[in-house]
Short mmCIF file of C-alpha atoms in Angstrom, two decimals:
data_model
loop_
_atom_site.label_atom_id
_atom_site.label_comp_id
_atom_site.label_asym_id
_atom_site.label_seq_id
_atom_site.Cartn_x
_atom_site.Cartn_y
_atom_site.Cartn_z
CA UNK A 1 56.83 99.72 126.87
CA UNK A 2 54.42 97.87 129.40
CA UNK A 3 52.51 100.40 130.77
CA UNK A 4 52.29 100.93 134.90
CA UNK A 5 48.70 99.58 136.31
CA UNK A 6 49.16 102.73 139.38
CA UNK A 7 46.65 105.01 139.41
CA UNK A 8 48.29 108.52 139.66
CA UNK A 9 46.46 111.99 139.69
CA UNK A 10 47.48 115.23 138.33
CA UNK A 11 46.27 118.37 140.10
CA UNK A 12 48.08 120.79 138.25
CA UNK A 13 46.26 122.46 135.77
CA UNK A 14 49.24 123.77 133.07
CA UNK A 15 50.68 120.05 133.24
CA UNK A 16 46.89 118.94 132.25
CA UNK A 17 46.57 121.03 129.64
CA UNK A 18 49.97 120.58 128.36
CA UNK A 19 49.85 117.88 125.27
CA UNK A 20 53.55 116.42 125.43
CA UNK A 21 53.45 116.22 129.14
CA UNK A 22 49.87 114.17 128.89
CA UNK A 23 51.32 111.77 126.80
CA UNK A 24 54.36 111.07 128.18
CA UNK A 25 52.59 110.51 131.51
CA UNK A 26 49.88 108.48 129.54
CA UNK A 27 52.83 106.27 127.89
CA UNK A 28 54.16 105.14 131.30
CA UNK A 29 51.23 104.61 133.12
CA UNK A 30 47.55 103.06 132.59
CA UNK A 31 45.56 104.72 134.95
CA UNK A 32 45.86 108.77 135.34
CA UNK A 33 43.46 111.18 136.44
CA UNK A 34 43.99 114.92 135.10
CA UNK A 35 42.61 117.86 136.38
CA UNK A 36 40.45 118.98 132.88
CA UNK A 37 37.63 121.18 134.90
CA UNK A 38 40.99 123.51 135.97
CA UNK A 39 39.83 123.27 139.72
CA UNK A 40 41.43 124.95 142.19
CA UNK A 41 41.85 121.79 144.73
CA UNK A 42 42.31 122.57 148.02
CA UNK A 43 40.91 121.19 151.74
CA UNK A 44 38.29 117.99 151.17
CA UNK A 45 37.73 118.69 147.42
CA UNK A 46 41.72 118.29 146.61
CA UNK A 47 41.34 114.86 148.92
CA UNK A 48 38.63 113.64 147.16
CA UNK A 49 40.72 114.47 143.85
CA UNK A 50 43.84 112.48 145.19
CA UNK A 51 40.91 109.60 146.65
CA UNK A 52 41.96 106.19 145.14
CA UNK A 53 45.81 107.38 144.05
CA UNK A 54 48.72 105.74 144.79
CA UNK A 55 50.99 108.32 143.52
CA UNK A 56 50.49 111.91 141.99
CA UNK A 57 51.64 114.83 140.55
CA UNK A 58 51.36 118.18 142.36
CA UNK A 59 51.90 122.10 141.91
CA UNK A 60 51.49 124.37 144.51
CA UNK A 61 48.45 122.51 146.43
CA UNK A 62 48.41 122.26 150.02
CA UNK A 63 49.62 118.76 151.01
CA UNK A 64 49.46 118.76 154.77
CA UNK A 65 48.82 116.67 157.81
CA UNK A 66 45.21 115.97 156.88
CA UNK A 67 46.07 115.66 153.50
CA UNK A 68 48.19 112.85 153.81
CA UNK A 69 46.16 111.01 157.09
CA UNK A 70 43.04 111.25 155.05
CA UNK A 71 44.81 109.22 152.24
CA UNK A 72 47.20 106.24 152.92
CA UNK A 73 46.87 104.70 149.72
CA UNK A 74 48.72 107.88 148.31
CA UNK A 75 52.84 106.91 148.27
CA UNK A 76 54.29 109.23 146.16
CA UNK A 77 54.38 112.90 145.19
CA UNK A 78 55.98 114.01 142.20
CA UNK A 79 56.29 117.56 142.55
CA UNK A 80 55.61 119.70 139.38
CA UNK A 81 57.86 123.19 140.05
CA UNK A 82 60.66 123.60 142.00
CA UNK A 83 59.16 125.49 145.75
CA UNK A 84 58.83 122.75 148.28
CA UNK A 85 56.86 125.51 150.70
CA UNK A 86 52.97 124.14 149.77
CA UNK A 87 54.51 120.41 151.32
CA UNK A 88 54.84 120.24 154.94
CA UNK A 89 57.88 118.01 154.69
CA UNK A 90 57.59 117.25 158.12
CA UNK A 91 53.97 115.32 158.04
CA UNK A 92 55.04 113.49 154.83
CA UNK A 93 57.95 112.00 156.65
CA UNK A 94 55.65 111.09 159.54
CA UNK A 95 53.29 109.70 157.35
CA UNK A 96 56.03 107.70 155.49
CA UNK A 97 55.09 109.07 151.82
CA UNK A 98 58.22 109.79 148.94
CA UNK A 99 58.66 112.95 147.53
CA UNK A 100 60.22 113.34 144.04
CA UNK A 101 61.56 116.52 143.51
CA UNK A 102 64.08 118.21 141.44
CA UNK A 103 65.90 121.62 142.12
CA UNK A 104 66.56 124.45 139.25
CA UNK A 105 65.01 123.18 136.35
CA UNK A 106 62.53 126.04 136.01
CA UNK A 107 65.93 128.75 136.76
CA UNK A 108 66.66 130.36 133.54
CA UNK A 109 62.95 130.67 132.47
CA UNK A 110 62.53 132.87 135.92
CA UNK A 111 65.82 134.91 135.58
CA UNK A 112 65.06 136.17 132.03
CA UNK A 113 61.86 137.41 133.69
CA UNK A 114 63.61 138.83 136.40
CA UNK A 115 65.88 140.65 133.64
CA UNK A 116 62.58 141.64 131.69
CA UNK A 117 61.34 143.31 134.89
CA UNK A 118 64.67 145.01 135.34
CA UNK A 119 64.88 146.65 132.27
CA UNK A 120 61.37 147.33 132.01
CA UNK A 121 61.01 149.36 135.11
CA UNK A 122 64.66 151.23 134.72
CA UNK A 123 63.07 152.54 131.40
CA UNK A 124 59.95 153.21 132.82
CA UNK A 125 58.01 150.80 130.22
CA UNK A 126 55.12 150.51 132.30
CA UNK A 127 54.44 154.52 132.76
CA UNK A 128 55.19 155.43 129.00
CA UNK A 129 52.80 152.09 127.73
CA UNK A 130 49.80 153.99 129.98
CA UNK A 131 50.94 157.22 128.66
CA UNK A 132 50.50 155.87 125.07
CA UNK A 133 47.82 154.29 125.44
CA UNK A 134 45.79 157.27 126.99
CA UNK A 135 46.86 158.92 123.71
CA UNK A 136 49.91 160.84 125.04
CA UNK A 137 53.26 160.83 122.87
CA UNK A 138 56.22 161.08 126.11
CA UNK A 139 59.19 160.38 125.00
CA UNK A 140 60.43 159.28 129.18
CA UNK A 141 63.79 159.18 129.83
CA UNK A 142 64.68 156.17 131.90
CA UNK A 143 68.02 154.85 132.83
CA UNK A 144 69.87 151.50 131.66
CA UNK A 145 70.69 148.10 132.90
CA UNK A 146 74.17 148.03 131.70
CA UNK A 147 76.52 149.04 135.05
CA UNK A 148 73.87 148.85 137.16
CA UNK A 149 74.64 147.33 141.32
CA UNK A 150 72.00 144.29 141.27
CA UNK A 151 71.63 142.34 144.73
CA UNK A 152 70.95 139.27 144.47
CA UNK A 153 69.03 138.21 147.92
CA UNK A 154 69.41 134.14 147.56
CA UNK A 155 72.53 132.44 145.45
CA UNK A 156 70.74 129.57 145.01
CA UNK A 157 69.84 127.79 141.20
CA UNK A 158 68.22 131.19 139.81
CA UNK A 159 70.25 133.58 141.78
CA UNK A 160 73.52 131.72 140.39
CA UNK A 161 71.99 132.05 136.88
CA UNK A 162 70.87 135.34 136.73
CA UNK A 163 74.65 136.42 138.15
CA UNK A 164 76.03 134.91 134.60
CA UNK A 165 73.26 136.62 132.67
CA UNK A 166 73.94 139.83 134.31
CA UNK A 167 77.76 139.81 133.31
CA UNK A 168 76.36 140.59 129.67
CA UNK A 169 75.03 143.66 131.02
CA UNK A 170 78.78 144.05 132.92
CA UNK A 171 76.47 144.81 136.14
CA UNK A 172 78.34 144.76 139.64
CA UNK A 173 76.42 142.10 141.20
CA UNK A 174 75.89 141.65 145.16
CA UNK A 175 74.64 138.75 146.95
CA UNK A 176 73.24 137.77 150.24
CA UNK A 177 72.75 133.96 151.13
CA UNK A 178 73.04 131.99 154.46
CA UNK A 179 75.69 129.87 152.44
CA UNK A 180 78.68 130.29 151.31
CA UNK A 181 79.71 129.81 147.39
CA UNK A 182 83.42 131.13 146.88
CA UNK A 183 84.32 129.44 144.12
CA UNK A 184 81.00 130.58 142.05
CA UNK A 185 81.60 134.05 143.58
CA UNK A 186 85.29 134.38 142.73
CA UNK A 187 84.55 132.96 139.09
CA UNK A 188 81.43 135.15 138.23
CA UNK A 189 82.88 138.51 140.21
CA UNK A 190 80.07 138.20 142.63
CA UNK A 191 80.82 140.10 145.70
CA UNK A 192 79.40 138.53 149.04
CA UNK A 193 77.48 141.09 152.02
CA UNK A 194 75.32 141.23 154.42
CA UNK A 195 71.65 141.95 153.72
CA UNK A 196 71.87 145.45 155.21
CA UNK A 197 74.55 145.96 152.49
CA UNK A 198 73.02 144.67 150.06
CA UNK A 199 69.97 146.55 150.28
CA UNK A 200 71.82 149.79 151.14
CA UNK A 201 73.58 150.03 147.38
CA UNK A 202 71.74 147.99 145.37
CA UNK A 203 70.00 149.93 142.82
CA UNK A 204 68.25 147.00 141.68
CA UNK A 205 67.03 144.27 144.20
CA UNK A 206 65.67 140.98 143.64
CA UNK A 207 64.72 138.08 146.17
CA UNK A 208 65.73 134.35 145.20
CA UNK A 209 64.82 132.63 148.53
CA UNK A 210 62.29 130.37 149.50
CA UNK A 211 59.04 131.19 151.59
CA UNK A 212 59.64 129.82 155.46
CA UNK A 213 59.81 131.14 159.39
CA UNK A 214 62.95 132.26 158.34
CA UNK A 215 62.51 134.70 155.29
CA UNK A 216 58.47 135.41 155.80
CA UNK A 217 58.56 139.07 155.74
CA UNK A 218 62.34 139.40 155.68
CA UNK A 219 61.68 142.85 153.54
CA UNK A 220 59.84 144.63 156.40
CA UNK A 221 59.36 148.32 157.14
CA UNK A 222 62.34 148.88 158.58
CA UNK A 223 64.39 147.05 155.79
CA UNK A 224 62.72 148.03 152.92
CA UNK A 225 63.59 151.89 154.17
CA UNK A 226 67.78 150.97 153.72
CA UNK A 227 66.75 150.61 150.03
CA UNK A 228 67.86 153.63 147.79
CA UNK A 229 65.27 156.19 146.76
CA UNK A 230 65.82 155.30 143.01
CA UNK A 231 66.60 151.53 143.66
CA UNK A 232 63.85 148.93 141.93
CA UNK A 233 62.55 145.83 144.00
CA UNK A 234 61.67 142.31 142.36
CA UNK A 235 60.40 139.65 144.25
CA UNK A 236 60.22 136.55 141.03
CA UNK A 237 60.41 134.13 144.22
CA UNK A 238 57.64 133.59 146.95
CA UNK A 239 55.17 135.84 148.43
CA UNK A 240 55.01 136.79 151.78
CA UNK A 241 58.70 137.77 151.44
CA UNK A 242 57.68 141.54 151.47
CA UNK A 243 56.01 143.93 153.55
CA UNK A 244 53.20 144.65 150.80
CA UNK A 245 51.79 147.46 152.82
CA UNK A 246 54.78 149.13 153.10
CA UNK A 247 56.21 148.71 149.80
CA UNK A 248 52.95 150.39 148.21
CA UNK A 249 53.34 153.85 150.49
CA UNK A 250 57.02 153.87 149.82
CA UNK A 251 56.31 153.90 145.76
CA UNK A 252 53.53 156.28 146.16
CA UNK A 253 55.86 158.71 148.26
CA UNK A 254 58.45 158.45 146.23
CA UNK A 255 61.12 156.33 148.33
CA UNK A 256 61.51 153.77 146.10
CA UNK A 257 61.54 154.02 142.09
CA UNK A 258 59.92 151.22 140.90
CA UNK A 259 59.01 147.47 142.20
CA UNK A 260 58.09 144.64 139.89
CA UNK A 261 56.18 141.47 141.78
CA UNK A 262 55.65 138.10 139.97
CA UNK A 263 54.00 136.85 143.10
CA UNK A 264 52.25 137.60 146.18
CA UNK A 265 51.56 137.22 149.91
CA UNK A 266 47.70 135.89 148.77
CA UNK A 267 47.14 134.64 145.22
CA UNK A 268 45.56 135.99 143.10
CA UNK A 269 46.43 139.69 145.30
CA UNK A 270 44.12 141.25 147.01
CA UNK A 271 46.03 144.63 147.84
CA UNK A 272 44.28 146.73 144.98
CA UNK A 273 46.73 149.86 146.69
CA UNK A 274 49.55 147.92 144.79
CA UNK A 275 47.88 147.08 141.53
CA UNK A 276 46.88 150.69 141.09
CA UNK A 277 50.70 152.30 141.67
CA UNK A 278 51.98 153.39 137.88
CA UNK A 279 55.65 152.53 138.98
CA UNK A 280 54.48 148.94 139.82
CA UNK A 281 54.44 145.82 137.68
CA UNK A 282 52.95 142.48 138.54
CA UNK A 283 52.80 139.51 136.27
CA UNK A 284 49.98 136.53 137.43
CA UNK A 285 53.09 134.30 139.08
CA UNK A 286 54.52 133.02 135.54
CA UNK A 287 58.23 132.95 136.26
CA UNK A 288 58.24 129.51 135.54
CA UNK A 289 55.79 129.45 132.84
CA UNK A 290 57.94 129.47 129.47
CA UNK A 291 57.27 126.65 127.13
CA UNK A 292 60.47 125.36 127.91
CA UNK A 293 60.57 125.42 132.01
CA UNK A 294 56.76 123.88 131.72
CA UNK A 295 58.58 120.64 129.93
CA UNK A 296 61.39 120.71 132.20
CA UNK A 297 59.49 120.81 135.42
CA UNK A 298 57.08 118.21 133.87
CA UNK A 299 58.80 115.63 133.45
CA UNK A 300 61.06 115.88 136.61
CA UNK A 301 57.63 115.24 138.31
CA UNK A 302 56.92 111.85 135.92
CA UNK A 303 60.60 111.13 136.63
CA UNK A 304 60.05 111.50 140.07
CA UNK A 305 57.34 109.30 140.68
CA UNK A 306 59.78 106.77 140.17
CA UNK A 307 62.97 107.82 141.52
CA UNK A 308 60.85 109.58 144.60
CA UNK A 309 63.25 109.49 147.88
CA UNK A 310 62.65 110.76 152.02
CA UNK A 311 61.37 114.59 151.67
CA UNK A 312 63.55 115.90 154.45
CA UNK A 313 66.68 114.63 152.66
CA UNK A 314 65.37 115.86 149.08
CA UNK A 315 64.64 119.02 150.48
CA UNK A 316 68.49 119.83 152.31
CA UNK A 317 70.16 118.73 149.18
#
């Protein structure tokens, strides 16, 4: 195979470091620039990365208006992960750039963790771990997934999948979303409310929905208190979704039983308050970080820098 002469530049560092995905990107095209320091590329030094590019592979940089005016020469993003929020869609369709993007390939790899998160704070595997390893045999009595009310806040690729998973675990499963899926509701027994609802009797909550004006803090104060005293929150989505402040007082008062947070409102977190709570676990963002999701989101990307299309259109699909 005749290899492409574009110069393309990787700024994700797990797609840099990943063997297969180097080589497949290496075997289709001549020229390509990986990010082997593991910079953190953001503001002038993440336009000096993409300097001289015609097309590139991104994670969750920033790509905004002065991204994309301070580099014409760059036509093409092939997006590696599935969130769309670091891209301000808008300014890429100004600036007449192609986005190649593909929805749900990372979905089971984040549900199991969702599941893992479930389980693990219903039988309080974080507390009796610290217990053990401050040399104290507890033998703590948690509770079990199986029958459990899960709300599922966002039916979208992972919400749908972890509703199948959770039938093994014959859980009644809620779910919120601003569309409508009947058929995939009537099939998997998924019952349809109102957030309110959903938060009301869920004893296990987890978010599925992207980061935007419309879902930035949609767990405030207010809505986190309609959550069950011995309900668990999991937010394997975006931060920013949750009130962070509040969610820390309510776990150390005892109004909520456990949270579990593979993400956060500022990365890596800077709420200490939350990262010192027993009844909290937090993960560094790895939902879609199996073996298997890093492959599958890596070469959607090199796929995508050849079958890129408009953003906007990509992004309401």
């Amino acid at each position: 195979m005749t290899r492409s002469p574009v110069r393309v530049a990787v700024t994700s560092r797990s797609f840099s470091r990943h063997p297969k995905l180097r080589a497949e990107l290496q075997a289709r095209y001549a020229h390509v620039t990986f990010n082997d320091k593991g910079l953190l590329l953001s503001g002038e030094a993440l336009i000096e990365f993409l300097r001289g590019h015609e097309r590139a592979i991104t994670a969750l940089d920033k790509l905004d208006d002065r991204v994309f005016a301070a580099l014409p020469e760059l036509k093409v993003i092939g997006k590696f992960g599935v969130g769309l929020d670091s891209i301000d869609l808008e300014a890429m369709t100004r600036h007449g750039r192609k986005l190649g993007w593909r929805g749900g390939v990372n979905r089971r790899s984040v549900a199991e963790l969702v599941i893992a998160f479930a389980i693990s704070c219903l039988r309080l595997v974080p507390q009796a771990n610290s217990l053990l390893r401050g040399g104290k045999w507890q033998q703590l009595a948690g509770r079990q997934l199986t029958g459990r009310t899960v709300g599922i806040i966002g039916c979208g690729h992972v919400g749908k999948d972890l509703s199948v998973l959770l039938r093994a675990f014959d859980c009644e499963v809620l779910a919120h979303d601003i569309r409508d899926f009947p058929e995939f509701y009537a099939q998997w027994r998924v019952r349809p409310v109102g957030l309110e609802r959903l938060l009301a009797e869920s004893e296990i909550v987890t978010l599925h929905v992207p980061l935007d004006h419309s879902t930035a803090n949609m767990l405030s104060v207010e809505r986190l208190a309609l959550m069950r005293p011995d309900a668990v929150l999991i937010n394997a989505a975006r931060g920013g979704l949750v009130d962070e402040g509040a969610l820390a007082a309510m776990l150390k008062e005892g109004r909520l039983a456990a949270a579990a947070f593979d993400v956060f409102s500022t990365e890596p977190p800077q709420n200490d308050e939350l990262l010192t709570i027993p009844n909290f676990l937090a993960t560094p963002h790895i939902g879609g970080s199996s073996e298997e999701a890093i492959i599958a989101m890596g070469m959607a990307a090199i796929d995508g820098l050849e079958s890129a299309d408009d953003p906007l259109v990509v992004a309401a699909s």
